[in-house]
Structures are given as structure tokens and as C-alpha cells.
CSV table of C-alpha atoms in Angstrom, one decimal:
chain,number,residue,atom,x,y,z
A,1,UNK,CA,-12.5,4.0,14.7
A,2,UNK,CA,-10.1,1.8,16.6
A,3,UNK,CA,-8.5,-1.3,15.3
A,4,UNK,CA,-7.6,-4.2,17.4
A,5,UNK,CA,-4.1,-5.6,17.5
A,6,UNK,CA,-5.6,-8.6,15.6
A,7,UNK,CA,-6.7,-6.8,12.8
A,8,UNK,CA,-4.1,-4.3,12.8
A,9,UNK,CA,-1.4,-7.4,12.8
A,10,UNK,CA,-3.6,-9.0,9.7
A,11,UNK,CA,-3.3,-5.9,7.6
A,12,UNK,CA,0.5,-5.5,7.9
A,13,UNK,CA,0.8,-8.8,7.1
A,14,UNK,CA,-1.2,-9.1,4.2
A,15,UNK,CA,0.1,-5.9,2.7
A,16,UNK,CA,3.8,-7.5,3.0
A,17,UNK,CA,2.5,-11.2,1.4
A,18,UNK,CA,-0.2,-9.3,-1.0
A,19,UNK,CA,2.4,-6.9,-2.3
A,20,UNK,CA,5.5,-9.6,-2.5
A,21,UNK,CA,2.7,-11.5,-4.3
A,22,UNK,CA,2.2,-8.6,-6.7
A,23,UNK,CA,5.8,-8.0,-6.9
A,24,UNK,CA,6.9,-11.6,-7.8
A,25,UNK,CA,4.4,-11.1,-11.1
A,26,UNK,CA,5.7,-7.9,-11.7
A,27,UNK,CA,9.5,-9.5,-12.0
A,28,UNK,CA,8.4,-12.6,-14.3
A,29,UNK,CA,6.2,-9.8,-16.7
A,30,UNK,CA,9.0,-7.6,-16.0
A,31,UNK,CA,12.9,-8.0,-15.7
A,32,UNK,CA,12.4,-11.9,-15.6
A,33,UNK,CA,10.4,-12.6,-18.3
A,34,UNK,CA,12.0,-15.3,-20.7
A,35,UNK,CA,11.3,-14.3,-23.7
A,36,UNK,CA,13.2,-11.1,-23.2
A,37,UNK,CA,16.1,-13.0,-21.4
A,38,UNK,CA,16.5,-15.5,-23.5
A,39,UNK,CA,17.2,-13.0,-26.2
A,40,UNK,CA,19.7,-11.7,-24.1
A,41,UNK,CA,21.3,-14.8,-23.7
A,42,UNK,CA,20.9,-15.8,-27.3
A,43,UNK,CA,22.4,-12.4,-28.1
A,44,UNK,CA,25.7,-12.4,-25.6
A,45,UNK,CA,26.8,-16.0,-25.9
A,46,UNK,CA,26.4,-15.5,-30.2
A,47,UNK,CA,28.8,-12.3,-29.6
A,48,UNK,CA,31.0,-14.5,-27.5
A,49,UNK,CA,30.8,-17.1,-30.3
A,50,UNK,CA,28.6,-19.6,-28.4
A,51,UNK,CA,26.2,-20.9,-31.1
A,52,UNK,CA,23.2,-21.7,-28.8
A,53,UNK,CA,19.4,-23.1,-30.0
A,54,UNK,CA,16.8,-20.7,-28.8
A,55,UNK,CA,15.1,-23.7,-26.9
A,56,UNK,CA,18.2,-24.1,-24.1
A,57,UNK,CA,18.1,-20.3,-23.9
A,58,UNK,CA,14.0,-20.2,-22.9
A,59,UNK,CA,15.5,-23.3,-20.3
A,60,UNK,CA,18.2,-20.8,-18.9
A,61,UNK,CA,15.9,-18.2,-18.7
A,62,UNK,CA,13.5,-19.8,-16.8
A,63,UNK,CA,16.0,-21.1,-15.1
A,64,UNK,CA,17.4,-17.7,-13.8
A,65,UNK,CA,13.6,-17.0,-12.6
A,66,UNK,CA,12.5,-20.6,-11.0
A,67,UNK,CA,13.7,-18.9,-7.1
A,68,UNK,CA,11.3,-16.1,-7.6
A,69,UNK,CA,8.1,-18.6,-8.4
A,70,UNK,CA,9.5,-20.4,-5.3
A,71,UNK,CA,8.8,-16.9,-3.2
A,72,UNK,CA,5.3,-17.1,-4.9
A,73,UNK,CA,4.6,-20.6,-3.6
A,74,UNK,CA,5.9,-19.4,0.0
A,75,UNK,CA,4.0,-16.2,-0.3
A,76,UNK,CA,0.6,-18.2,-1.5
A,77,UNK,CA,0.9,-20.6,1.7
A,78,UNK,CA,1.0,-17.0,3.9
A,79,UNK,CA,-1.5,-15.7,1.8
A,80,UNK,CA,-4.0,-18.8,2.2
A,81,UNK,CA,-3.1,-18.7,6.2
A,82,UNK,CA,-3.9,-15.1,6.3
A,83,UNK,CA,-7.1,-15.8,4.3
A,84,UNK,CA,-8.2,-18.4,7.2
A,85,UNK,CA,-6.9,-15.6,9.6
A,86,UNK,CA,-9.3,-12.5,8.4
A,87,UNK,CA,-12.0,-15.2,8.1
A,88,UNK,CA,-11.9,-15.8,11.8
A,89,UNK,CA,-12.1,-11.9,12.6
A,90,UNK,CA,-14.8,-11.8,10.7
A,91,UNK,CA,-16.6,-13.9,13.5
A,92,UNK,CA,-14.2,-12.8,16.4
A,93,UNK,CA,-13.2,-9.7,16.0
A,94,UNK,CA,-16.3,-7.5,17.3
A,95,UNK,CA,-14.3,-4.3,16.5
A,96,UNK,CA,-14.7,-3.9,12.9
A,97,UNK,CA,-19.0,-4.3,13.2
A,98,UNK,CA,-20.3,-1.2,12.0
A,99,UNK,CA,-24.1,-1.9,10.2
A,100,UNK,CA,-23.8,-1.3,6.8
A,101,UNK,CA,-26.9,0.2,6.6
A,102,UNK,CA,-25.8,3.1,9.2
A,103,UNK,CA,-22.7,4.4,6.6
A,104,UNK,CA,-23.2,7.1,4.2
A,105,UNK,CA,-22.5,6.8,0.5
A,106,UNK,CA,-18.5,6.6,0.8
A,107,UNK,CA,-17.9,4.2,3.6
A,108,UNK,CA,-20.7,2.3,1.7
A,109,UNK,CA,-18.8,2.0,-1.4
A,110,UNK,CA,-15.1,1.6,1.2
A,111,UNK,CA,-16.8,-1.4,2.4
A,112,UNK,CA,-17.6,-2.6,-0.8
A,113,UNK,CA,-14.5,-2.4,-2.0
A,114,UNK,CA,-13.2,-4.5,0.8
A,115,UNK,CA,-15.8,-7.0,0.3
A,116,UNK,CA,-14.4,-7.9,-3.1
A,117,UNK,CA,-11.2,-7.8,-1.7
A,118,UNK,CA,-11.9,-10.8,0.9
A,119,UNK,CA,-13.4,-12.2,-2.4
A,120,UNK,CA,-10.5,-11.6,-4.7
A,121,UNK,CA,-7.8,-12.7,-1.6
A,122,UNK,CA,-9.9,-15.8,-0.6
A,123,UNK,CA,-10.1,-16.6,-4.9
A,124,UNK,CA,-6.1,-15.6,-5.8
A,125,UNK,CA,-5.6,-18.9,-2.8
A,126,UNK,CA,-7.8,-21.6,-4.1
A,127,UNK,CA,-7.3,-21.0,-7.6
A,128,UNK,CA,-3.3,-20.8,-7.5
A,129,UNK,CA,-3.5,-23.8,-5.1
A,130,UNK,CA,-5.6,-25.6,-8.0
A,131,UNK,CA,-3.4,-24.6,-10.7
A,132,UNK,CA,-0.2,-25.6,-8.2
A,133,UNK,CA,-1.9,-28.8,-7.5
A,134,UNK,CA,-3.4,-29.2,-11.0
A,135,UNK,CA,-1.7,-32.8,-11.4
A,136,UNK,CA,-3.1,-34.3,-8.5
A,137,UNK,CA,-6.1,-32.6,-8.7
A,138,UNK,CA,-6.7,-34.1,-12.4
A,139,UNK,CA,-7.3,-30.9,-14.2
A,140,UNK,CA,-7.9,-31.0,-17.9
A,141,UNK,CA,-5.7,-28.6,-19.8
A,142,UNK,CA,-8.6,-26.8,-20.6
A,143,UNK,CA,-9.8,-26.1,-16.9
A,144,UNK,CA,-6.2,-25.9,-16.1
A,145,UNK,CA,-6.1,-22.3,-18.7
A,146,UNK,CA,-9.3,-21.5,-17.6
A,147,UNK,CA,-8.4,-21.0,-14.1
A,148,UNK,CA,-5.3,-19.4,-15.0
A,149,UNK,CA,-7.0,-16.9,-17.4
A,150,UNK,CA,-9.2,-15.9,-14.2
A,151,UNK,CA,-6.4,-16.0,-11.7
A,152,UNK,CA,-4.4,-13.2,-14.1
A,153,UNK,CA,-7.6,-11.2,-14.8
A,154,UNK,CA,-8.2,-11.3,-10.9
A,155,UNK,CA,-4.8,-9.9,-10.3
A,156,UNK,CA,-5.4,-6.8,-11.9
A,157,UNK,CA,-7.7,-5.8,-9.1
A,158,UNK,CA,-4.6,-5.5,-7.1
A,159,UNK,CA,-3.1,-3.4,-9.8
A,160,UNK,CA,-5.8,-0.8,-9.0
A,161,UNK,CA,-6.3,-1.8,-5.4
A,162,UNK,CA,-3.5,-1.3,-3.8
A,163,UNK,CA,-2.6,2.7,-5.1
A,164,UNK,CA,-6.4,3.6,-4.6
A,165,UNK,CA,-6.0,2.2,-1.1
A,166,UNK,CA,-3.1,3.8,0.0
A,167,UNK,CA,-4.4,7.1,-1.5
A,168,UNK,CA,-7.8,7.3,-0.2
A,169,UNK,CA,-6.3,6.4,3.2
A,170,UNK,CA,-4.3,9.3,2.9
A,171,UNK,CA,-7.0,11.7,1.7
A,172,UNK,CA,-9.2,10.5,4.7
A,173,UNK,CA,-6.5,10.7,7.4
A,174,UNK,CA,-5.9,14.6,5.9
A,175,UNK,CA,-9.5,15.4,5.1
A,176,UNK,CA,-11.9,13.7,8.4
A,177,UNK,CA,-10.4,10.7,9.6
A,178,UNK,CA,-7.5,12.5,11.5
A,179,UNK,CA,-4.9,9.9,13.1
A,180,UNK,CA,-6.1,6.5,10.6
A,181,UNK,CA,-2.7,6.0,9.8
A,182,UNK,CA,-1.4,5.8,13.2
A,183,UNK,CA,-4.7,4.6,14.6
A,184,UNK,CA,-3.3,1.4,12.4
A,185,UNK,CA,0.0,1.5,13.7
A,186,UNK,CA,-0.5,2.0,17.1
A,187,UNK,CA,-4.3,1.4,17.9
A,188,UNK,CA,-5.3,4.8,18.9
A,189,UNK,CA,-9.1,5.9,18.2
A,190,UNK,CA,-9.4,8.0,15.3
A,191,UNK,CA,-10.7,11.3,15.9
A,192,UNK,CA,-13.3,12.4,13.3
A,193,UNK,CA,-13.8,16.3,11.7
A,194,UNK,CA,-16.3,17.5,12.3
């Protein structure tokens, strides 16, 4: 297979928006979270004999990790253009037309697992725009969680995604698609085992 310089330039950059995406959520679950740093802070400024109330440490805490929702909002506006992007390839980009119906079993269930990936992608924008825009868009509290509940639950196909991806990219470039990695770096047809 050969990809075009279209495509190729649309999965680089949604790997790099998908996986800062990814990352920022790992930070605010992770290192930033603010119920674990406002412990911390709680914790230090008491040994330092700083009486503080638990409510201005949560502040400070989210305080700490308000830049890193700001890369979320940056990456979501990439992430929504590169939605529009793959969208259009879909109808321009004759390349990537093989008949489903010609595959066997695996690139059956490859495709497939791209499919819900457009799905997820083109999901993950309009719900965290609708939660982002949740005032303007009138949301009640209770759609407001709902949407949220299903924009987490969502994310987790990334969490599986993204290492089955890179690994089953790798067994095929060893096993019978020799050259996929490159083919995606430079364009180069694949050559196939056979």
C-alpha cells in the first residue's frame, strides 16, 4: 500500500494532538490531580506553620493545573480541524479505497477498528466542545454529567488504541507488510510477503 502525503501528513498530526490529548488527562489523573496536591500543599505550608483551610488548597491546586486544560482546549481546536481534515480524505483521497469486501478476516477487523476510531475522534470534538460551551449551549447539569460520563468512558478507547496500534503496526511491518513504517514516513509502496 502507498499512502499519500495527505494522509500521511493527517496521521502524524493527529498522533501528536491525539496523544497530547491523552497526555494532558494523564497529568490532571496523574501528577496534577488536586486532591493529591492539595494535600501536599495542606501538608508543607502546616510544617512551615501556615494554617491553611483545605478549600484555598483545592483553589491552588487547580490553580497549578489551569495551563495544562488550556493545552487541552488548544489541542481540542487541532483535534476538531483534523476531524474536518480526515473527513475530506475520506471523499478526496482515492488512495486509501480498498472494498471492504475484498479484505480477509484481519484487515477486516484493522478497518473496523479504524472505523470506530473516526467515530470516537469525530465524538471526543463535539462532546468536549458541548461540555466547553455548556453555558451557552444551555445544558442542564444533568446532560452536562452525562456527556462528560461518555466523553471519559470514550477516552479509554485511546488507552487501548493507541499501544495495540503501534504494536500491530510493528508485527505487520516484521511479519508481511515489509516497509509500512517507512511507507508512512516517506510514501514508498509497501512490499507485501508472500
Amino acid at each position: 500500500m502507498k499512502y499519500t502525503a495527505a494522509f500521511r501528513i493527517w496521521h502524524w498530526l493527529n498522533a501528536i494532538v491525539v496523544l497530547g490529548l491523552v497526555g494532558t488527562v494523564l497529568l490532571r489523573k496523574g501528577f496534577l490531580s488536586y486532591r493529591t496536591n492539595s494535600e501536599i500543599i495542606m501538608t508543607k505550608l502546616t510544617d512551615m506553620g501556615v494554617d491553611i483551610f483545605k478549600e484555598d488548597a483545592v483553589a491552588i491546586a487547580k490553580a497549578i493545573r489551569a495551563p495544562m486544560w488550556e493545552w487541552h482546549l488548544i489541542l481540542g481546536y487541532a483535534l476538531a480541524f483534523l476531524v474536518v481534515y480526515r473527513i475530506a480524505l475520506l471523499f478526496f483521497d482515492k488512495s486509501q479505497k480498498e472494498p471492504f469486501s475484498t479484505l480477509n478476516i484481519h484487515k477486516k477487523g484493522v478497518k473496523a477498528l479504524h472505523y470506530i476510531l473516526y467515530g470516537a475522534l469525530l465524538f471526543m470534538t463535539i462532546s468536549g466542545f458541548a461540555l466547553y460551551l455548556k453555558e451557552a449551549l444551555e445544558l442542564t447539569e444533568a446532560m452536562a454529567k452525562s456527556i462528560k460520563e461518555t466523553h471519559e468512558l470514550v477516552y479509554n478507547y485511546f488507552l487501548f488504541f493507541i499501544p495495540l496500534h503501534i504494536a500491530g503496526v510493528v508485527v505487520a511491518d516484521i511479519r508481511e507488510e515489509h516497509g509500512m513504517i517507512s511507507s508512512m514516513i516517506n510514501g514508498r509502496e509497501t512490499t507485501k510477503e508472500v
